XYZ file of C-alpha atoms in Angstrom:
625
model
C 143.166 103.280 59.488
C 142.405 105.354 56.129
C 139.268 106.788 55.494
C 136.896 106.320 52.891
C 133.231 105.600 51.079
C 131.477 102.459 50.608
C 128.167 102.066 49.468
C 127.112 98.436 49.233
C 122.860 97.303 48.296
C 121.487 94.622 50.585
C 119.809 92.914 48.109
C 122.889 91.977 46.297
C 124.781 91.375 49.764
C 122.028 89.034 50.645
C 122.566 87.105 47.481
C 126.306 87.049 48.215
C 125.871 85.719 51.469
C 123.259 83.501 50.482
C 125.827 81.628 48.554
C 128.888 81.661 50.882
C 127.597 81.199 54.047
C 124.499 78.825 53.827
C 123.996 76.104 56.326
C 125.303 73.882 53.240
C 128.692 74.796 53.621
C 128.962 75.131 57.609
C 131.282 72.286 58.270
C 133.171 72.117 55.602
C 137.301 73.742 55.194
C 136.985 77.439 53.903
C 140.139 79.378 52.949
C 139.248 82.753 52.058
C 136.313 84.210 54.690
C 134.305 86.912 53.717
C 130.934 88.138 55.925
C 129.720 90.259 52.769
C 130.052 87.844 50.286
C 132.635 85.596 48.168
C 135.937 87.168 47.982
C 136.315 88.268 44.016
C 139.623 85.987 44.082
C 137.782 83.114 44.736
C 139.963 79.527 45.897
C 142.165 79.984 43.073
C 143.721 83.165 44.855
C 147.412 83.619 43.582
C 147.979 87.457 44.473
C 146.452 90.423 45.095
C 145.691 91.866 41.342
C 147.033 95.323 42.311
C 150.726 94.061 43.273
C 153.675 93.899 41.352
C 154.302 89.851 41.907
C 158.208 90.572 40.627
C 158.527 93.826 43.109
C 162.396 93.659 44.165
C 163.330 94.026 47.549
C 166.061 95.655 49.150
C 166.334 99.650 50.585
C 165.283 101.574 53.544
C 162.307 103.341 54.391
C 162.082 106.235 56.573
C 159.345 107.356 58.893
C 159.134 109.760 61.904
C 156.961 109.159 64.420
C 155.716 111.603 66.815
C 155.787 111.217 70.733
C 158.128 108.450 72.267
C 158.261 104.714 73.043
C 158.972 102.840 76.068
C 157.593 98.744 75.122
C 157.441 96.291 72.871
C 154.308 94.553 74.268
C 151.327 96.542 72.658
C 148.745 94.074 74.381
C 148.337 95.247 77.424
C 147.335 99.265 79.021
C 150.617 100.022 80.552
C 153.383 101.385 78.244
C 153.589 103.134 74.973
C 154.282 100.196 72.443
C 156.948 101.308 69.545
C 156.159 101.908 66.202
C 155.546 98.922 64.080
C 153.559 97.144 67.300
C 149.905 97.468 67.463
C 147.012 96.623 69.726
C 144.995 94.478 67.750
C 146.571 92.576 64.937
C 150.537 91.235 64.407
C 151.830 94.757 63.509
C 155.630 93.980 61.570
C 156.125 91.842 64.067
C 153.445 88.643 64.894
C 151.476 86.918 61.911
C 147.639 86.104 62.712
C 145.664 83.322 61.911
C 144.405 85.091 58.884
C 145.255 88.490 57.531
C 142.503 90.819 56.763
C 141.929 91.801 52.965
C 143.738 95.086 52.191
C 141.378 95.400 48.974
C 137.796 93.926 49.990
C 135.966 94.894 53.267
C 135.031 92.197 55.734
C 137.887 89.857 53.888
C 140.459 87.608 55.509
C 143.035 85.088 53.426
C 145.096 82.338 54.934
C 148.035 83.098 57.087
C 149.051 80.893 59.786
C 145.946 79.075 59.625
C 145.791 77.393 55.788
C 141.842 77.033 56.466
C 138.590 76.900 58.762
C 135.705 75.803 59.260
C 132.213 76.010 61.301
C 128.825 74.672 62.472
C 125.684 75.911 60.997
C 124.809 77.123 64.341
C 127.897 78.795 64.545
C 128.735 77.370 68.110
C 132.231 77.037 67.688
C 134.886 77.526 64.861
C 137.953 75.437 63.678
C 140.903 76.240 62.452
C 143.689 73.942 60.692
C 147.830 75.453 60.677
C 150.040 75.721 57.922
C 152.501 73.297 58.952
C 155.109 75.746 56.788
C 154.832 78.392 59.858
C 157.425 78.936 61.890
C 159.069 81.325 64.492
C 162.341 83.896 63.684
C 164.049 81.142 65.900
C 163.258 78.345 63.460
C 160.685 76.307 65.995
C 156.966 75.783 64.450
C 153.868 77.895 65.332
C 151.723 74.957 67.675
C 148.595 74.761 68.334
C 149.942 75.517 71.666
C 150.525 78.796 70.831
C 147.691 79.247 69.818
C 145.683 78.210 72.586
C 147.914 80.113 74.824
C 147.677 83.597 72.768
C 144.421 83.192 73.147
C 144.429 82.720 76.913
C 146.848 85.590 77.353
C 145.300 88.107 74.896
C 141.625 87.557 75.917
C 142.612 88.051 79.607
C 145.071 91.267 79.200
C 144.108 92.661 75.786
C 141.269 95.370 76.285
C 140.194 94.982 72.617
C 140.287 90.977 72.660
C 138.861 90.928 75.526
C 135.611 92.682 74.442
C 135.802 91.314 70.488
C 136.018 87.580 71.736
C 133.900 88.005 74.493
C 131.934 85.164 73.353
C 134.708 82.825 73.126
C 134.553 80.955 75.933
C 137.981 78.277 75.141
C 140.343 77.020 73.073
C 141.194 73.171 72.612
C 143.334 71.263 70.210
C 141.787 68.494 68.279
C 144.892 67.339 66.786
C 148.345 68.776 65.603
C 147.359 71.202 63.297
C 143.619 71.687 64.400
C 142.184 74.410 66.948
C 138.647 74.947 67.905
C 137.492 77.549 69.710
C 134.377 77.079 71.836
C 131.200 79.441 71.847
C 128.451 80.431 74.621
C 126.084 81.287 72.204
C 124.768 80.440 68.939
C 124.152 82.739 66.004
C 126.546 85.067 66.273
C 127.635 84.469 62.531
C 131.044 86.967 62.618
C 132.481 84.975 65.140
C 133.849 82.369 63.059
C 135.665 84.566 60.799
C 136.881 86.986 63.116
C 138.857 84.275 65.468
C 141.170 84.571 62.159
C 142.549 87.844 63.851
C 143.890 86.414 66.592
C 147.561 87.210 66.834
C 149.712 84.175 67.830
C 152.476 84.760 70.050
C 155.447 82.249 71.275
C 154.491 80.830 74.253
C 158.055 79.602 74.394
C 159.286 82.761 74.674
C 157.002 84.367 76.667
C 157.124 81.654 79.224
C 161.166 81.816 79.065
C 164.025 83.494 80.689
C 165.917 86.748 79.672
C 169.494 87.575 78.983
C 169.965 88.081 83.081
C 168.085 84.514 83.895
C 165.165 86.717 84.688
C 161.972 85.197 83.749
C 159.617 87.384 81.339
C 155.965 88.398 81.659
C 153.469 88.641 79.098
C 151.528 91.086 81.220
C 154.019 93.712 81.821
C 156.013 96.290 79.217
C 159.008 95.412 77.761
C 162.036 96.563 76.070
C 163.705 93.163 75.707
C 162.693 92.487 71.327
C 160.375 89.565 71.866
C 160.982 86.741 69.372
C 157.967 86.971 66.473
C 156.977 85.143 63.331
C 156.112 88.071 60.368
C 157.877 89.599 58.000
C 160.121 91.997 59.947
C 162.093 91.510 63.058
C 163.596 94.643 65.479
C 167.436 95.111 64.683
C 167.925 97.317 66.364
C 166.593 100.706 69.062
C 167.633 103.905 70.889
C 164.827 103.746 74.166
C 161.817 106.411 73.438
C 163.788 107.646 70.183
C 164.289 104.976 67.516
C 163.347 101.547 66.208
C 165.090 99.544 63.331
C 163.428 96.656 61.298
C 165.139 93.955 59.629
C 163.054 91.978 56.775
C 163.726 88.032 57.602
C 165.315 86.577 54.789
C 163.866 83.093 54.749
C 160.497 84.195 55.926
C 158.183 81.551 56.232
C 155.019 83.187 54.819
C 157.051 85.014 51.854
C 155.392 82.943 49.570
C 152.022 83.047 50.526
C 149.057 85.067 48.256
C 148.762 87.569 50.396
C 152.533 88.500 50.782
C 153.543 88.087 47.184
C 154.710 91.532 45.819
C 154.551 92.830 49.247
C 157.027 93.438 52.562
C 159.256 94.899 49.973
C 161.890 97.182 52.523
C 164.757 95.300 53.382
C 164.429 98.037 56.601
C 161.837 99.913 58.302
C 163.369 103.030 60.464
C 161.231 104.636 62.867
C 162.691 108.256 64.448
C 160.557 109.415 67.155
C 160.284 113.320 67.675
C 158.244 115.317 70.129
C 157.113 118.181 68.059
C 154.709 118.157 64.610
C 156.567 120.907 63.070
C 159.766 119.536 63.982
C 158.498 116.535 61.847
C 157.271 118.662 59.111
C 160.986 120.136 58.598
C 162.456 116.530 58.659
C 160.244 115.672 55.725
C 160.820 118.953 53.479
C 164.526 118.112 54.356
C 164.860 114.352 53.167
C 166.334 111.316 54.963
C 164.463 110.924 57.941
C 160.687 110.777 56.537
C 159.944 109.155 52.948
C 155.740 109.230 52.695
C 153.973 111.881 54.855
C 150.285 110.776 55.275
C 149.029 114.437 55.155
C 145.852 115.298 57.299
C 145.975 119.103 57.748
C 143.723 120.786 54.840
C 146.042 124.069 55.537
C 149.612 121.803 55.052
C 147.960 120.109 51.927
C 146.332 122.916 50.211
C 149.702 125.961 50.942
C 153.003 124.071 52.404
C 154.031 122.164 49.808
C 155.594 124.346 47.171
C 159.265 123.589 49.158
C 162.045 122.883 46.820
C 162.061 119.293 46.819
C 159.090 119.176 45.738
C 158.924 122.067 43.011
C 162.433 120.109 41.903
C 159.821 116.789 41.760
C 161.951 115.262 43.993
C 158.683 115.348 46.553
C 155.679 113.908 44.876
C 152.527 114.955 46.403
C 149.174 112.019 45.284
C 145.828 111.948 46.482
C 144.590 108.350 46.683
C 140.435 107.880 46.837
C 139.280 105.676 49.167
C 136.038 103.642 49.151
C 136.241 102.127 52.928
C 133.521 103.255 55.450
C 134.425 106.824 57.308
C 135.436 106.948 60.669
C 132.928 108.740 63.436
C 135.739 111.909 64.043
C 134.178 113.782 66.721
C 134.382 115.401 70.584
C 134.031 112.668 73.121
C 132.142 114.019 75.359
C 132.843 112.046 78.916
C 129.793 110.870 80.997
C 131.521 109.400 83.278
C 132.185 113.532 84.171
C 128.144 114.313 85.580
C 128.587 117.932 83.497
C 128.025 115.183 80.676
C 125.274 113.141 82.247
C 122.319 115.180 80.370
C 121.610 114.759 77.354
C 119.694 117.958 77.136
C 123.480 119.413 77.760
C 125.309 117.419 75.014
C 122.850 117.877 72.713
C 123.196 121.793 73.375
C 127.015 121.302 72.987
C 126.476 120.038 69.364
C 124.484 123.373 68.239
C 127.429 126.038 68.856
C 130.503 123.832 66.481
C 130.249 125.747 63.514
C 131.295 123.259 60.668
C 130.192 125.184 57.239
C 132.467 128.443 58.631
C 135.355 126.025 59.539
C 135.290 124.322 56.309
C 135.409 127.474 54.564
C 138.220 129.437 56.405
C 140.386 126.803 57.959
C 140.034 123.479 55.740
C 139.723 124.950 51.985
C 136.496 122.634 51.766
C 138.455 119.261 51.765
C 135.759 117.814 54.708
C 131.910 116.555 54.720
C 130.018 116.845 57.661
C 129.499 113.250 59.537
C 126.518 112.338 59.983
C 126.280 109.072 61.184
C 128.971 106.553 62.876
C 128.017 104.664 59.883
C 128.965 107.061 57.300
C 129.890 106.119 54.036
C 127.826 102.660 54.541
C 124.376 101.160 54.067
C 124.498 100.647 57.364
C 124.179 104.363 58.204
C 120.479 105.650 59.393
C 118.599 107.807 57.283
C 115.179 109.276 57.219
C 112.174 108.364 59.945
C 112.532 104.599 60.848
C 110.642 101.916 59.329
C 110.328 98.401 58.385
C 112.253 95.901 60.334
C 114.593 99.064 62.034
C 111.431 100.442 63.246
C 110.205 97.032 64.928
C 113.598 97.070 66.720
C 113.185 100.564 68.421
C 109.697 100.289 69.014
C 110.491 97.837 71.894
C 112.208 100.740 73.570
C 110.303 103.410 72.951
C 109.456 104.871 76.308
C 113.106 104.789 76.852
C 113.978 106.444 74.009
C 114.081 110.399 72.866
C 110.625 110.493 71.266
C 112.048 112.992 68.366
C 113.695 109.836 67.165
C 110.589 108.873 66.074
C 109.272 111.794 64.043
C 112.286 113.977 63.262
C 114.934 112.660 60.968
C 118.507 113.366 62.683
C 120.100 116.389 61.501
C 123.126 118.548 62.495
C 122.719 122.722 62.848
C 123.975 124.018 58.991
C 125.949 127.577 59.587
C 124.516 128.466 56.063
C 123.659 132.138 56.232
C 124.745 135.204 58.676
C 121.481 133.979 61.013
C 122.673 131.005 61.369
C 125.110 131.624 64.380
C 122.553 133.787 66.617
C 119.551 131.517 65.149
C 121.854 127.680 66.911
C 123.196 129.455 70.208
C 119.973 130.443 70.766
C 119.042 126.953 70.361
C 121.502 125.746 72.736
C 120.612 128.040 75.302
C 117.530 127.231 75.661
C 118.491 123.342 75.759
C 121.035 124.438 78.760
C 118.113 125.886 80.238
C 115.768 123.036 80.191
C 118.700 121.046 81.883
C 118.804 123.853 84.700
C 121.676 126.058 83.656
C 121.327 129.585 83.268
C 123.355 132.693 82.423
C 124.297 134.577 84.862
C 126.722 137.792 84.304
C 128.252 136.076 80.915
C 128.640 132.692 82.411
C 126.417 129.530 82.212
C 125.837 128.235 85.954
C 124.103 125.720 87.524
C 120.205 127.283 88.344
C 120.318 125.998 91.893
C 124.046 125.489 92.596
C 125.958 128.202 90.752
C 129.012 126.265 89.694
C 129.538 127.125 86.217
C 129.707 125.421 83.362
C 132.769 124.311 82.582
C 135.126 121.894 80.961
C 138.736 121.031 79.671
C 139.463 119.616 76.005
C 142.464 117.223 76.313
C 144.945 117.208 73.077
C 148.125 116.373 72.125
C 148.775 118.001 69.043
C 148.568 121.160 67.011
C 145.968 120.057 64.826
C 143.824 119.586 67.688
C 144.121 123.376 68.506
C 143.416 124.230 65.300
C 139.708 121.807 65.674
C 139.187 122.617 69.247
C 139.412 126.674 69.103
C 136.397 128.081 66.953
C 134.246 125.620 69.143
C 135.459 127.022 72.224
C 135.028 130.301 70.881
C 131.196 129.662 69.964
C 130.735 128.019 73.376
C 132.322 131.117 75.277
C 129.644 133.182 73.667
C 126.664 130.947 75.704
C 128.957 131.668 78.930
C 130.312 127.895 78.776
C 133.726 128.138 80.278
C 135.696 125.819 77.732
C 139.540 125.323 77.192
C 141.940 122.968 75.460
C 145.244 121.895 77.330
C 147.936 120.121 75.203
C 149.845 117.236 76.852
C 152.847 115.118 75.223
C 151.806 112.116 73.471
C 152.441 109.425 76.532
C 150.734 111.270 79.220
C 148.112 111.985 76.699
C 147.020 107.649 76.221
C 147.895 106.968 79.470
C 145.242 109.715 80.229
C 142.989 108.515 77.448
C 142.935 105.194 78.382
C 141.977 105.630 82.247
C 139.266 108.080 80.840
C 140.427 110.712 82.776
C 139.657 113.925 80.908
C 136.309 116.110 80.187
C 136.355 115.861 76.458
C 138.810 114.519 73.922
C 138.895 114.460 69.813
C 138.232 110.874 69.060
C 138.097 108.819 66.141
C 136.478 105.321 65.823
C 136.123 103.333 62.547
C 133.793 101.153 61.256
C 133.840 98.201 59.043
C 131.306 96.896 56.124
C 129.858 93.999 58.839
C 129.584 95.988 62.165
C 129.878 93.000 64.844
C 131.784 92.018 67.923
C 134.155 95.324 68.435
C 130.810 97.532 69.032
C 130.832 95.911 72.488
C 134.651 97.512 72.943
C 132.887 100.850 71.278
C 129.492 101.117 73.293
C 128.938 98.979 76.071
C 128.486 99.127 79.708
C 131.027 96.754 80.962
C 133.500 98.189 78.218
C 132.474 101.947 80.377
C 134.747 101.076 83.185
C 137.147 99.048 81.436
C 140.647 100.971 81.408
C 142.196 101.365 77.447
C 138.477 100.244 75.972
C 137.446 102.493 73.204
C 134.064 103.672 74.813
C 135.256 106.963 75.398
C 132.224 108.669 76.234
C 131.402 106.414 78.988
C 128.167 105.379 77.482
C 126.089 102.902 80.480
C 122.656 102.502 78.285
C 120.639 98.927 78.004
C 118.916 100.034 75.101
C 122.520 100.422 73.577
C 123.712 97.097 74.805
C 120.472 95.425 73.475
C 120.945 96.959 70.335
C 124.794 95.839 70.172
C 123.603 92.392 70.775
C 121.175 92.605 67.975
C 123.849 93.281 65.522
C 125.950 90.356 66.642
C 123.737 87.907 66.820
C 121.891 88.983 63.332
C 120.441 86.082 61.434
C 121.238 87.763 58.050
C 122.275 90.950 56.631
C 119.047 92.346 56.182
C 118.578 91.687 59.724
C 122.085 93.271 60.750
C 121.510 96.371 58.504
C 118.214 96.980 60.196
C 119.669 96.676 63.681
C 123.013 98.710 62.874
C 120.211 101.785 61.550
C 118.903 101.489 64.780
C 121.981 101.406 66.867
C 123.153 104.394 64.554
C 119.464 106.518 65.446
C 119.911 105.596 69.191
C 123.406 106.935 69.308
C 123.321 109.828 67.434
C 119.953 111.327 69.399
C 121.649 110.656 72.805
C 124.082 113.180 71.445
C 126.897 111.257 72.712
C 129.878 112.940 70.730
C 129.640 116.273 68.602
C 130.438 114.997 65.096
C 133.370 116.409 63.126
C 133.818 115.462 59.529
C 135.224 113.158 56.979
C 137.141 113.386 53.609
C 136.931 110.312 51.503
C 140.715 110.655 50.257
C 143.914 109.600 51.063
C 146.734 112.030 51.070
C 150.093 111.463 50.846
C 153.282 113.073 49.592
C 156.561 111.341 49.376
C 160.238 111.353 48.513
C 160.619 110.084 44.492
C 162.190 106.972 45.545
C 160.045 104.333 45.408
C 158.695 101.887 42.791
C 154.653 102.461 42.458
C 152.155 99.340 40.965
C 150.145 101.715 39.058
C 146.654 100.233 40.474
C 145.966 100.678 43.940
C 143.756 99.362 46.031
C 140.744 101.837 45.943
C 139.350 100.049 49.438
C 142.132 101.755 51.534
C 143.238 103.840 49.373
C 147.267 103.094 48.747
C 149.147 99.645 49.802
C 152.646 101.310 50.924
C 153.625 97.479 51.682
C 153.681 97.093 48.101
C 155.608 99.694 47.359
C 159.474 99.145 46.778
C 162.406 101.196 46.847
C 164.089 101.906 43.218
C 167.985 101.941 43.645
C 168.920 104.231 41.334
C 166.298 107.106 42.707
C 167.057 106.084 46.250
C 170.600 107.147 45.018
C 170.252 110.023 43.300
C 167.948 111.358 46.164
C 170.992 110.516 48.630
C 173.459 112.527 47.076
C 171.555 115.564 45.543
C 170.405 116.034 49.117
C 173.036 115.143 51.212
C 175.090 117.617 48.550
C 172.544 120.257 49.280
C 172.893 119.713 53.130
């Protein structure tokens, strides 16, 4: 996901919505959803207005991935799923019902579905197929495979699971028509977001291999499954490469949200193990094309190799106006070290941010704040209004600073500052019944010390990690980082077993469904869920409920304020930062629609390769080699 800045005013968001989603329309065939008001394309939606609608296709692009692959079935925990496969979504290989607006927040547009529709009491949604989609193999997307996706994907998928917890079945009403069945009323996202269900081929699934062996949705896979997008796998070296093929006579080619788009006749994916190994295939050529940069040192002193002081290497910064992830330390509770929130919050006062900034990031990052940021929806201030009704029924439950402090992270501003936050901290530790004892922070009663292991994968996480540890050393607290290879490291990840990790999880413009996956109890003990910090809290579930089942958006930007307070004073993570650009530097082969969309920054799907620079590139380079 790219990061980025929204701000959006609820009044004229409640006017929006007043308009589009009105008990008038409920009931009636929708194309275009949208759960912050009408799409600016409107029903006469012919192409996104950034695209180049005559973009030629044809050419390769390059990309090197790090770590290694060993599936093509990215539903499910087990396996690492190869590059162009996701978790959530159709990745290059499955279309979804609808695809999700690359341009507008909280936007979806027709895919396989042509249109739905929806109660006013939003108890269940419908939605009708394009009877143009079809399968690589030629055989029609059914409502069968529909129904059966969502069967298999609610059941296996930790993410579907939790998003469509509320989805209790799926039956078809007639060829072309599914509706999905609700166990409660109100929650008004629901409808839309059953548009990002990805449909796979039951037929397939449910069929033999090459050896008469019959497959299974639930395990990994390296057989290429049959799929339905705009790319199929050609071809793949096991844990090292993965080829795409665009399909020719795609069904969907012709569709608004594909036109000018899907451009790369090929999509090559080389794995390797080590980042600087995949810096020197970039500076080099023919392996990596676009480098999404996200180390402030790399941006701000590596690039002034030849390529790109020849301008063969074009280095862009993109701004980006979506809402900013929460980057932070994930600090474990399902780990008792973790279980006081006296402790965590005494782990937040010794990461110096304004020093980092300064001396290792060149001032590129803002401090996060909230796991809102960038939003209306972030908290701000004391409480009041209709957020404050909402946390006043947990009150005694809840931190009482919450209440008359407004949330605010230690500032390393002046020389005091360091001496003026550990002392802080200590004191915190000692409230919670740790002490320092010959340099170390041990347990009052017990002795054990205080201590804790940072699990990362990658250099940049070192380069995060190490002035905290160094702070924390300083209050005795016995902290280290251990770097893992990139498998062991989600397998690890998502069977929560480590102390702390770095952790990133992004938000949208209409919080809903997902914060279940994010913050809930039974999403706690649920392997490859995204609660990483192992949060168990009612007042959090309550509060997640809230925001789902929000009667309007005033109503879910009070209860998202609240959610964000309750959060960040439990001191569940130790917040990082944010920049609000997109970086990228690539090879000067590509065709470029000068507008891009400012929501997530740069489209590279509707980017296309230029023959005569892909050429020129090839042989000044390959010369050079």
């Amino acid at each position: 996901m790219t990061v980025g800045r929204t701000v959006l005013k609820s009044a004229l968001i409640a006017a929006a919505l007043a308009g589009s989603l009105q008990a008038g329309f409920a009931d009636e065939w929708r194309t275009t959803s949208s759960l912050i008001g009408d799409s600016k394309y409107g029903d006469n939606f012919q192409h996104y207005d950034y695209v180049n609608p005559d973009a030629p296709k044809g050419g390769t692009y390059n990309s090197v991935v790090l770590g290694t692959f060993d599936s093509f079935n990215p539903y499910i925990v087990q396996g690492s799923p190869a590059a162009g496969l996701v978790g959530f979504g159709g990745g290059l290989l499955y279309d979804t019902l609808m695809e999700q607006s690359t341009d507008e927040g909280s936007t979806s547009h027709p895919l396989i579905a042509d249109a739905y529709k929806y109660p006013a009491d939003y108890s269940s949604a419908t939605y009708r197929l394009d009877p143009r989609a079809r399968w690589h193999d030629g055989q029609p997307i059914t409502t069968d495979d529909v129904i059966w996706s969502f069967q298999v994907l609610k059941a296996n998928s930790p993410q579907y699971s939790r998003y469509f917890e509320n989805v209790t079945d799926a039956v078809a009403i007639s060829d072309r028509e599914v509706e999905f069945h609700f166990n409660q009323k109100g929650n008004r996202e629901l409808p839309k977001i059953i548009g990002d269900l990805a449909v796979l081929p039951k037929h397939w699934w449910e069929g033999t291999d090459a050896n008469g062996k019959k497959r299974d949705v639930t395990r990994p896979t390296l057989e290429p499954p049959l799929g339905s997008a705009a790319y199929k796998i050609a071809s793949f070296k096991p844990g090292s490469e993965i080829v795409w093929q665009r399909v020719p006579d795609y069904w969907a080619a012709k569709l608004p949200v594909k036109i000018g788009r899907e451009n790369f006749d090929t999509q090559r994916f080389t794995y390797i193990l080590d980042d600087n190994a995949a810096w020197q295939a970039f500076t080099k050529g023919g392996l990596d094309d676009i480098k999404p940069e996200n180390s402030s040192k790399r941006w701000k002193t590596f690039y002034n190799f030849p390529a790109i002081q020849a301008g063969d290497v074009i280095k862009q910064e993109f701004k980006t106006t979506s809402p900013e992830p929460m980057q932070a330390f994930m600090l474990n509770q399902r780990r008792p070290l973790f279980g006081d929130r006296l402790v965590r919050e005494g782990l937040t006062y010794p990461f110096d941010f304004e020093t980092m900034n300064r001396t290792l990031f060149y001032g590129f990052n803002t401090r996060t704040q909230s796991y809102f940021q960038g939003t209306e929806l972030a908290s701000s201030g004391l409480p009041q209004g209709k957020e404050l009704e909402i946390l006043e029924k947990y009150r005694d439950k809840l931190p009482p600073e919450l209440f008359t402090q407004e949330f605010k992270l230690p500032v390393y501003d002046t020389p005091q500052a360091e001496r003026k936050y550990l002392k802080q901290a200590v004191e915190l530790f000692a409230k919670a019944g740790w002490v320092i004892k010959g340099g170390k922070m041990v347990n009052a009663k017990t002795g054990a010390p205080f201590k804790f292991e940072i699990l990362g994968w990658n250099d940049t996480d070192q380069v995060i990690a190490s002035p905290w540890i160094a702070n924390l050393r300083k209050i005795g607290v016995d902290a280290t980082l251990r770097i893992i290879d990139q498998t062991q490291y989600v397998n690890r990840v998502n069977n929560f077993d480590y102390d702390v990790i770095i952790g990133q999880l992004g938000q949208s413009e209409s919080p809903g469904n997902e914060q279940r996956d994010f913050w809930s109890s039974k999403a706690a003990d649920k392997p490859g869920s995204r609660n990483y910090a192992g949060i168990k809290d009612p007042v959090v579930d309550a509060l997640v409920d809230r925001i789902i089942f929000a009667t309007d958006r005033d109503d879910l930007v009070a209860a998202t304020h609240a959610l964000d307070r309750v959060l960040l004073w439990n001191f569940y993570v130790v917040p990082q930062y944010y920049r609000a650009v997109l970086w990228l530097a690539y090879w000067n082969k590509f065709g470029i629609p000068e507008k891009q969309p400012t929501y997530s920054g740069a489209d590279q799907s509707s980017w296309w390769i230029d023959p005569a620079k892909e050429k020129a590139l090839a042989a000044k380079y390959k010369s050079s080699n």
